[in-house]
Structure formats: C-alpha cells, structure tokens
Amino acid sequence: MAGCSGKVFVVGAGPGDPSLITVKGLQLLREADVILYDRLVPGELLKEAKPSAEKIYVGKAPGAHTYTQEEINKMLLSLALKGKTVVRLHGGDPYVFGRGEEECAFLLSNGVCCEVVPGVTSALAAPAYAGIPVTSRGISSSFAVVTGRVAPDSSKTIRYSEIARAVDTLIILMGVSELENIVADLLAGGVDPSTPVAIVEQGTTPSQRVIVGRLRNIVELARRERVSPPAVVVVGNVVKLREKLWKLA
Ligand code: SAH
C-alpha cells in the first residue's frame, strides 16, 4: 500500500443469490472492520462479517436515500484514514450502475487507495437464472445493457430504439417504472412488436418471477402481474431459448 494512507475495497456482492459473491469478495467481507452496504445486497452475506464488524446501511431506495453519495464518499474516506479495513459492498457489480467508480475516484483523489472487486451483475445473472442466455450462436451476437432511468441532473437521453436496432439483445436495468415509455420509444423507433420480452423480477433469489411476452403486450402483462423492482427486462429473440433451457435450469 505504498503511497496510500488507507484502503477501501469496493466489492460486488452479486445479484441476490448469496453464493454468487466471488471468493475474493467473501474473503474481504470476513476480514472487514466496517461494511457499508447497499439495499440490494443479500442479507445472508452480512452474516459472514466478523462479530465486531460495524455494518452501515447506505441504501438508496428510489426516493428514500439514507445518505447522499457525497456523505457515503466522506464516510469511506474518514473510516479508511482511521486505519479500518473498509468494505463498500454493492449489489451486483460495483461498476455497473453502482457508482463504485465515483467512490474510487473520490478516495484516490484524497490519497486513499481503492481496490475494486467485480461482482456478478444482475444484468447477466437474472436472465441466466431465468433460462435466458444474452448471446447465442446464430440468434444473438451482441447485447447492450442500459438504464431505464437517467440521472435527473443529466442532459443525456437514451435512444432506446437506436440501441435496440443496433444490438441483438437489449437488457434494461431500473426499467420497471419507465417500462411504458421505453416500450413506446422502441415501437415508435421501428422495433418489431412481436419481439420477445422477458421481465425477471428478484432474479437469482427464491422469490424470482419471470414474465414473458412480446413487445406489443409486455406493458399490459407487467401491469397485470404487478411487476415491481428490482427487475431486469430482456428484449430479443434469446428470450425464446428459455423454452429449451428453463426446464434444465
Ligand atoms: N450494480 C448492480 C445494478 C444496480 S442498479 C448490478 O450489477 O446488478 C439496480 C438495478 O439492478 C435494479 O433496478 C434492477 O434493474 C437490477 N437488479 C439488481 N438486482 C436484481 C435482481 N436480483 N433481480 C433483477 N434485477 C435486479
């Protein structure tokens, strides 16, 4: 740790099934003095911490943030400067819509080392547990992962239909509340209304639920089934492979 006055490990906890954390992530979790964890981190994993470890919930439920990102950054910094072994535990992968990179950048700019331990992202694992591979020879040679929600302070908009036409599989995170708008955008942009769509709710957990439809009826199905977050939406012909792979899953 030459040149560092402390260190934080930014660790991916995996998508929900607690056994999907990496070996390295689990080892660090067991050694940590302090763990700052997200809302979507599997509760089971926190039991792996040593009894003396301090566990701080820093989750950000939509519209109900316990701490701002700035406060989280400062907390990480001050704990690391006190010489604690700090683990910042993110749901899925820390660098996939997780703001792990903002935390590392902040720490490094303040002279504290930061090591990222990637995690299994829900973007790939939730479809996989639902029997949907995101690529498949002859069916899908590309996929894109997009967010359904753009940061309120961002001037960027996402051109869903352009992305959907450019790749074979479109994977949408944080898409439940915006599903109607996103589907309207895709249809208006010329994406085939008969394109298969799956929604994987609470993927990789015992409460996993999969809703399958077509672009033309998925909004109605999601409403009827009262789909709620967290859920991953998969758009593309790979969804059909579920018929073959699900029974074996
Ligand atoms: N870093 C995380 C993503 C954080 S954004 C990762 O790599 O998985 C939060 C979004 O991830 C949720 O809104 C949802 O779209 C998705 N998500 C996280 N856990 C999920 C799960 N168990 N099942 C389905 N979607 C999940």
CSV table of C-alpha atoms and ligand atoms in Angstrom, one decimal:
chain,number,residue,atom,x,y,z
A,1,MET,CA,0.0,0.0,0.0
A,2,ALA,CA,2.9,2.3,-0.7
A,3,GLY,CA,1.7,5.9,-1.1
A,4,CYS,CA,-1.7,5.2,0.4
A,5,SER,CA,-2.9,6.4,3.8
A,6,GLY,CA,-5.7,3.7,4.0
A,7,LYS,CA,-7.6,1.5,1.7
A,8,VAL,CA,-11.2,0.8,0.7
A,9,PHE,CA,-12.3,-2.3,-1.1
A,10,VAL,CA,-15.3,-1.7,-3.4
A,11,VAL,CA,-16.8,-5.1,-3.7
A,12,GLY,CA,-19.6,-6.6,-5.8
A,13,ALA,CA,-21.9,-8.8,-3.7
A,14,GLY,CA,-23.5,-10.4,-6.7
A,15,PRO,CA,-27.2,-10.3,-7.9
A,16,GLY,CA,-29.1,-11.8,-5.0
A,17,ASP,CA,-28.2,-15.4,-4.5
A,18,PRO,CA,-25.6,-15.0,-1.7
A,19,SER,CA,-23.5,-17.8,-3.1
A,20,LEU,CA,-22.8,-15.7,-6.2
A,21,ILE,CA,-20.3,-13.4,-4.5
A,22,THR,CA,-16.7,-14.0,-5.6
A,23,VAL,CA,-14.2,-15.9,-3.4
A,24,LYS,CA,-12.1,-12.7,-3.1
A,25,GLY,CA,-15.2,-10.6,-2.2
A,26,LEU,CA,-16.2,-13.1,0.5
A,27,GLN,CA,-12.7,-13.2,2.0
A,28,LEU,CA,-12.6,-9.4,2.2
A,29,LEU,CA,-16.1,-9.4,3.8
A,30,ARG,CA,-14.9,-11.7,6.5
A,31,GLU,CA,-11.9,-9.6,7.3
A,32,ALA,CA,-13.6,-6.2,7.2
A,33,ASP,CA,-13.8,-3.9,10.3
A,34,VAL,CA,-16.6,-1.8,8.6
A,35,ILE,CA,-19.0,-2.7,5.9
A,36,LEU,CA,-21.1,-0.1,4.1
A,37,TYR,CA,-23.8,-1.9,2.2
A,38,ASP,CA,-26.5,-1.3,-0.4
A,39,ARG,CA,-30.2,-2.0,-0.4
A,40,LEU,CA,-29.9,-4.9,-2.9
A,41,VAL,CA,-27.1,-6.7,-1.1
A,42,PRO,CA,-28.2,-10.2,0.0
A,43,GLY,CA,-28.8,-10.1,3.8
A,44,GLU,CA,-27.3,-13.5,4.2
A,45,LEU,CA,-23.9,-12.2,3.2
A,46,LEU,CA,-23.8,-9.8,6.1
A,47,LYS,CA,-23.8,-12.8,8.5
A,48,GLU,CA,-20.3,-13.5,7.1
A,49,ALA,CA,-18.9,-10.4,8.8
A,50,LYS,CA,-16.9,-10.9,12.0
A,51,PRO,CA,-19.0,-10.2,15.1
A,52,SER,CA,-17.1,-7.0,15.9
A,53,ALA,CA,-17.6,-5.6,12.4
A,54,GLU,CA,-19.7,-2.4,12.1
A,55,LYS,CA,-22.4,-2.7,9.4
A,56,ILE,CA,-23.7,0.6,8.0
A,57,TYR,CA,-26.7,0.6,5.7
A,58,VAL,CA,-26.3,3.2,3.0
A,59,GLY,CA,-29.0,2.0,0.6
A,60,LYS,CA,-30.7,4.2,-1.8
A,61,ALA,CA,-34.3,3.1,-2.3
A,62,PRO,CA,-36.0,5.2,-5.0
A,63,GLY,CA,-36.9,8.5,-3.4
A,64,ALA,CA,-35.6,7.4,0.0
A,65,HIS,CA,-31.9,7.8,0.3
A,66,THR,CA,-30.3,7.2,3.7
A,67,TYR,CA,-27.2,9.1,2.8
A,68,THR,CA,-26.2,11.2,-0.2
A,69,GLN,CA,-23.4,9.9,-2.4
A,70,GLU,CA,-21.2,12.7,-1.1
A,71,GLU,CA,-21.8,11.6,2.5
A,72,ILE,CA,-21.0,8.0,1.6
A,73,ASN,CA,-17.8,9.1,-0.1
A,74,LYS,CA,-16.8,11.1,3.0
A,75,MET,CA,-17.6,8.2,5.4
A,76,LEU,CA,-15.5,5.9,3.3
A,77,LEU,CA,-12.6,8.3,3.4
A,78,SER,CA,-12.7,9.0,7.1
A,79,LEU,CA,-13.0,5.3,8.0
A,80,ALA,CA,-10.0,4.4,5.8
A,81,LEU,CA,-8.0,7.3,7.3
A,82,LYS,CA,-8.7,5.8,10.8
A,83,GLY,CA,-6.9,2.7,9.6
A,84,LYS,CA,-10.0,0.5,9.4
A,85,THR,CA,-10.4,-2.3,6.9
A,86,VAL,CA,-13.3,-0.9,4.9
A,87,VAL,CA,-15.5,-2.9,2.5
A,88,ARG,CA,-18.0,-1.0,0.4
A,89,LEU,CA,-20.5,-3.7,-0.7
A,90,HIS,CA,-22.5,-3.1,-3.8
A,91,GLY,CA,-25.4,-5.2,-5.3
A,92,GLY,CA,-24.2,-6.9,-8.4
A,93,ASP,CA,-21.1,-5.4,-9.9
A,94,PRO,CA,-19.9,-2.1,-8.4
A,95,TYR,CA,-19.2,-0.6,-11.8
A,96,VAL,CA,-22.5,-1.4,-13.4
A,97,PHE,CA,-24.9,1.4,-12.4
A,98,GLY,CA,-23.4,1.2,-8.9
A,99,ARG,CA,-21.4,4.5,-8.5
A,100,GLY,CA,-18.5,2.4,-7.3
A,101,GLU,CA,-16.3,4.4,-9.7
A,102,GLU,CA,-17.3,7.7,-8.2
A,103,GLU,CA,-16.3,6.3,-4.8
A,104,CYS,CA,-12.9,5.1,-6.0
A,105,ALA,CA,-12.2,8.3,-7.8
A,106,PHE,CA,-13.0,10.3,-4.7
A,107,LEU,CA,-10.8,8.1,-2.5
A,108,LEU,CA,-7.9,8.1,-4.8
A,109,SER,CA,-8.0,11.9,-5.2
A,110,ASN,CA,-7.8,12.1,-1.4
A,111,GLY,CA,-4.7,9.8,-1.2
A,112,VAL,CA,-6.6,6.7,-0.1
A,113,CYS,CA,-6.2,3.5,-2.1
A,114,CYS,CA,-9.2,1.9,-3.6
A,115,GLU,CA,-9.5,-1.6,-5.0
A,116,VAL,CA,-12.5,-2.8,-7.0
A,117,VAL,CA,-13.6,-6.4,-6.7
A,118,PRO,CA,-16.0,-7.1,-9.6
A,119,GLY,CA,-19.2,-8.9,-8.9
A,120,VAL,CA,-21.7,-11.0,-10.9
A,121,THR,CA,-24.1,-8.4,-12.4
A,122,SER,CA,-27.8,-8.8,-12.3
A,123,ALA,CA,-27.8,-7.7,-15.9
A,124,LEU,CA,-26.5,-11.2,-16.9
A,125,ALA,CA,-27.3,-13.4,-13.9
A,126,ALA,CA,-31.0,-12.6,-13.6
A,127,PRO,CA,-31.6,-13.6,-17.3
A,128,ALA,CA,-29.3,-16.7,-16.8
A,129,TYR,CA,-31.3,-17.9,-13.8
A,130,ALA,CA,-34.4,-17.4,-15.9
A,131,GLY,CA,-33.0,-19.6,-18.7
A,132,ILE,CA,-32.1,-16.8,-21.0
A,133,PRO,CA,-28.6,-16.5,-22.3
A,134,VAL,CA,-27.8,-13.0,-23.5
A,135,THR,CA,-25.8,-14.3,-26.5
A,136,SER,CA,-26.4,-17.4,-28.6
A,137,ARG,CA,-24.8,-18.5,-31.8
A,138,GLY,CA,-27.0,-17.6,-34.7
A,139,ILE,CA,-29.5,-15.7,-32.6
A,140,SER,CA,-27.7,-13.0,-30.7
A,141,SER,CA,-24.1,-11.9,-31.2
A,142,SER,CA,-24.3,-8.7,-29.2
A,143,PHE,CA,-26.0,-7.2,-26.2
A,144,ALA,CA,-26.3,-3.8,-24.6
A,145,VAL,CA,-27.1,-3.0,-21.0
A,146,VAL,CA,-28.9,0.3,-20.5
A,147,THR,CA,-30.6,2.0,-17.6
A,148,GLY,CA,-34.3,2.8,-17.6
A,149,ARG,CA,-33.7,5.9,-15.6
A,150,VAL,CA,-31.4,8.8,-16.5
A,151,ALA,CA,-30.0,10.8,-13.6
A,152,PRO,CA,-32.3,13.8,-13.0
A,153,ASP,CA,-29.3,16.2,-13.4
A,154,SER,CA,-28.3,14.7,-16.7
A,155,SER,CA,-29.0,16.3,-20.1
A,156,LYS,CA,-28.5,12.9,-21.8
A,157,THR,CA,-31.4,10.9,-23.1
A,158,ILE,CA,-31.1,7.3,-24.1
A,159,ARG,CA,-32.1,6.4,-27.6
A,160,TYR,CA,-33.5,3.0,-26.9
A,161,SER,CA,-34.8,2.2,-30.3
A,162,GLU,CA,-31.4,3.0,-31.9
A,163,ILE,CA,-29.7,0.8,-29.5
A,164,ALA,CA,-32.3,-2.0,-29.9
A,165,ARG,CA,-31.8,-1.9,-33.6
A,166,ALA,CA,-28.0,-2.0,-33.3
A,167,VAL,CA,-27.7,-5.0,-31.0
A,168,ASP,CA,-29.5,-8.4,-30.8
A,169,THR,CA,-30.3,-8.3,-27.1
A,170,LEU,CA,-31.3,-5.3,-25.1
A,171,ILE,CA,-31.0,-5.5,-21.3
A,172,ILE,CA,-32.7,-2.8,-19.3
A,173,LEU,CA,-32.0,-2.2,-15.6
A,174,MET,CA,-34.1,0.1,-13.4
A,175,GLY,CA,-36.7,-0.1,-16.1
A,176,VAL,CA,-39.9,-1.0,-14.2
A,177,SER,CA,-41.3,2.4,-13.6
A,178,GLU,CA,-40.4,3.6,-17.1
A,179,LEU,CA,-41.4,0.5,-18.9
A,180,GLU,CA,-44.3,2.1,-20.8
A,181,ASN,CA,-42.3,5.0,-22.1
A,182,ILE,CA,-39.4,2.7,-23.1
A,183,VAL,CA,-41.6,0.3,-24.9
A,184,ALA,CA,-43.4,3.2,-26.7
A,185,ASP,CA,-40.0,4.5,-27.7
A,186,LEU,CA,-38.9,1.1,-29.1
A,187,LEU,CA,-42.2,0.7,-31.1
A,188,ALA,CA,-42.0,4.2,-32.4
A,189,GLY,CA,-38.5,3.6,-33.5
A,190,GLY,CA,-39.5,0.6,-35.6
A,191,VAL,CA,-38.6,-2.3,-33.4
A,192,ASP,CA,-40.8,-5.3,-34.3
A,193,PRO,CA,-43.8,-5.5,-32.0
A,194,SER,CA,-43.6,-9.3,-31.9
A,195,THR,CA,-40.0,-9.2,-30.4
A,196,PRO,CA,-40.0,-11.4,-27.3
A,197,VAL,CA,-39.5,-9.7,-24.0
A,198,ALA,CA,-38.9,-11.1,-20.5
A,199,ILE,CA,-39.0,-9.4,-17.2
A,200,VAL,CA,-37.0,-11.1,-14.4
A,201,GLU,CA,-38.1,-9.9,-11.0
A,202,GLN,CA,-35.9,-10.6,-7.9
A,203,GLY,CA,-33.6,-12.6,-10.1
A,204,THR,CA,-31.5,-15.4,-8.6
A,205,THR,CA,-33.4,-15.2,-5.3
A,206,PRO,CA,-36.1,-17.7,-4.0
A,207,SER,CA,-38.7,-15.0,-5.0
A,208,GLN,CA,-37.6,-14.9,-8.6
A,209,ARG,CA,-40.5,-14.4,-11.0
A,210,VAL,CA,-40.4,-14.3,-14.8
A,211,ILE,CA,-43.0,-12.7,-17.0
A,212,VAL,CA,-42.7,-13.4,-20.7
A,213,GLY,CA,-44.5,-11.6,-23.5
A,214,ARG,CA,-43.9,-9.6,-26.7
A,215,LEU,CA,-43.1,-6.0,-27.1
A,216,ARG,CA,-46.7,-5.3,-28.0
A,217,ASN,CA,-48.2,-6.7,-24.8
A,218,ILE,CA,-45.5,-6.6,-22.2
A,219,VAL,CA,-46.7,-3.3,-20.6
A,220,GLU,CA,-50.1,-4.8,-20.1
A,221,LEU,CA,-48.7,-8.0,-18.7
A,222,ALA,CA,-46.4,-6.2,-16.3
A,223,ARG,CA,-49.3,-4.2,-15.0
A,224,ARG,CA,-51.5,-7.2,-14.6
A,225,GLU,CA,-48.8,-9.1,-12.8
A,226,ARG,CA,-47.9,-6.1,-10.7
A,227,VAL,CA,-44.2,-6.3,-11.5
A,228,SER,CA,-42.1,-4.4,-9.1
A,229,PRO,CA,-38.4,-3.6,-8.8
A,230,PRO,CA,-35.8,-5.0,-8.7
A,231,ALA,CA,-36.3,-6.4,-12.2
A,232,VAL,CA,-34.3,-6.9,-15.4
A,233,VAL,CA,-36.0,-6.5,-18.7
A,234,VAL,CA,-34.6,-8.5,-21.7
A,235,VAL,CA,-35.7,-7.7,-25.2
A,236,GLY,CA,-34.7,-10.0,-28.1
A,237,ASN,CA,-35.0,-13.4,-29.6
A,238,VAL,CA,-32.8,-15.0,-26.9
A,239,VAL,CA,-35.9,-14.9,-24.7
A,240,LYS,CA,-37.3,-17.8,-26.7
A,241,LEU,CA,-34.4,-20.0,-25.7
A,242,ARG,CA,-35.9,-20.1,-22.2
A,243,GLU,CA,-38.3,-22.8,-23.6
A,244,LYS,CA,-35.4,-25.1,-24.1
A,245,LEU,CA,-33.2,-24.0,-21.1
A,246,TRP,CA,-35.6,-23.4,-18.3
A,247,LYS,CA,-36.5,-27.0,-17.6
A,248,LEU,CA,-32.9,-27.9,-17.3
A,249,ALA,CA,-32.0,-24.8,-15.1
B,1,SAH,N1,-24.8,-2.9,-9.7
B,1,SAH,C1,-26.0,-3.6,-9.9
B,1,SAH,C2,-27.1,-2.8,-10.6
B,1,SAH,C3,-27.5,-1.6,-9.7
B,1,SAH,S1,-28.9,-0.7,-10.4
B,1,SAH,C4,-25.7,-4.9,-10.7
B,1,SAH,O1,-24.6,-5.0,-11.3
B,1,SAH,O2,-26.5,-5.8,-10.7
B,1,SAH,C5,-30.2,-1.6,-9.7
B,1,SAH,C6,-31.0,-2.4,-10.7
B,1,SAH,O3,-30.4,-3.6,-10.9
B,1,SAH,C7,-32.4,-2.7,-10.3
B,1,SAH,O4,-33.3,-1.7,-10.6
B,1,SAH,C8,-32.7,-3.9,-11.3
B,1,SAH,O5,-32.9,-3.5,-12.6
B,1,SAH,C9,-31.3,-4.6,-11.3
B,1,SAH,N2,-31.3,-5.6,-10.3
B,1,SAH,C10,-30.5,-5.7,-9.2
B,1,SAH,N3,-30.7,-6.9,-8.5
B,1,SAH,C11,-31.6,-7.5,-9.2
B,1,SAH,C12,-32.3,-8.8,-9.1
B,1,SAH,N4,-32.0,-9.6,-8.1
B,1,SAH,N5,-33.2,-9.2,-10.0
B,1,SAH,C13,-33.5,-8.4,-11.0
B,1,SAH,N6,-32.9,-7.2,-11.2
B,1,SAH,C14,-32.0,-6.8,-10.3
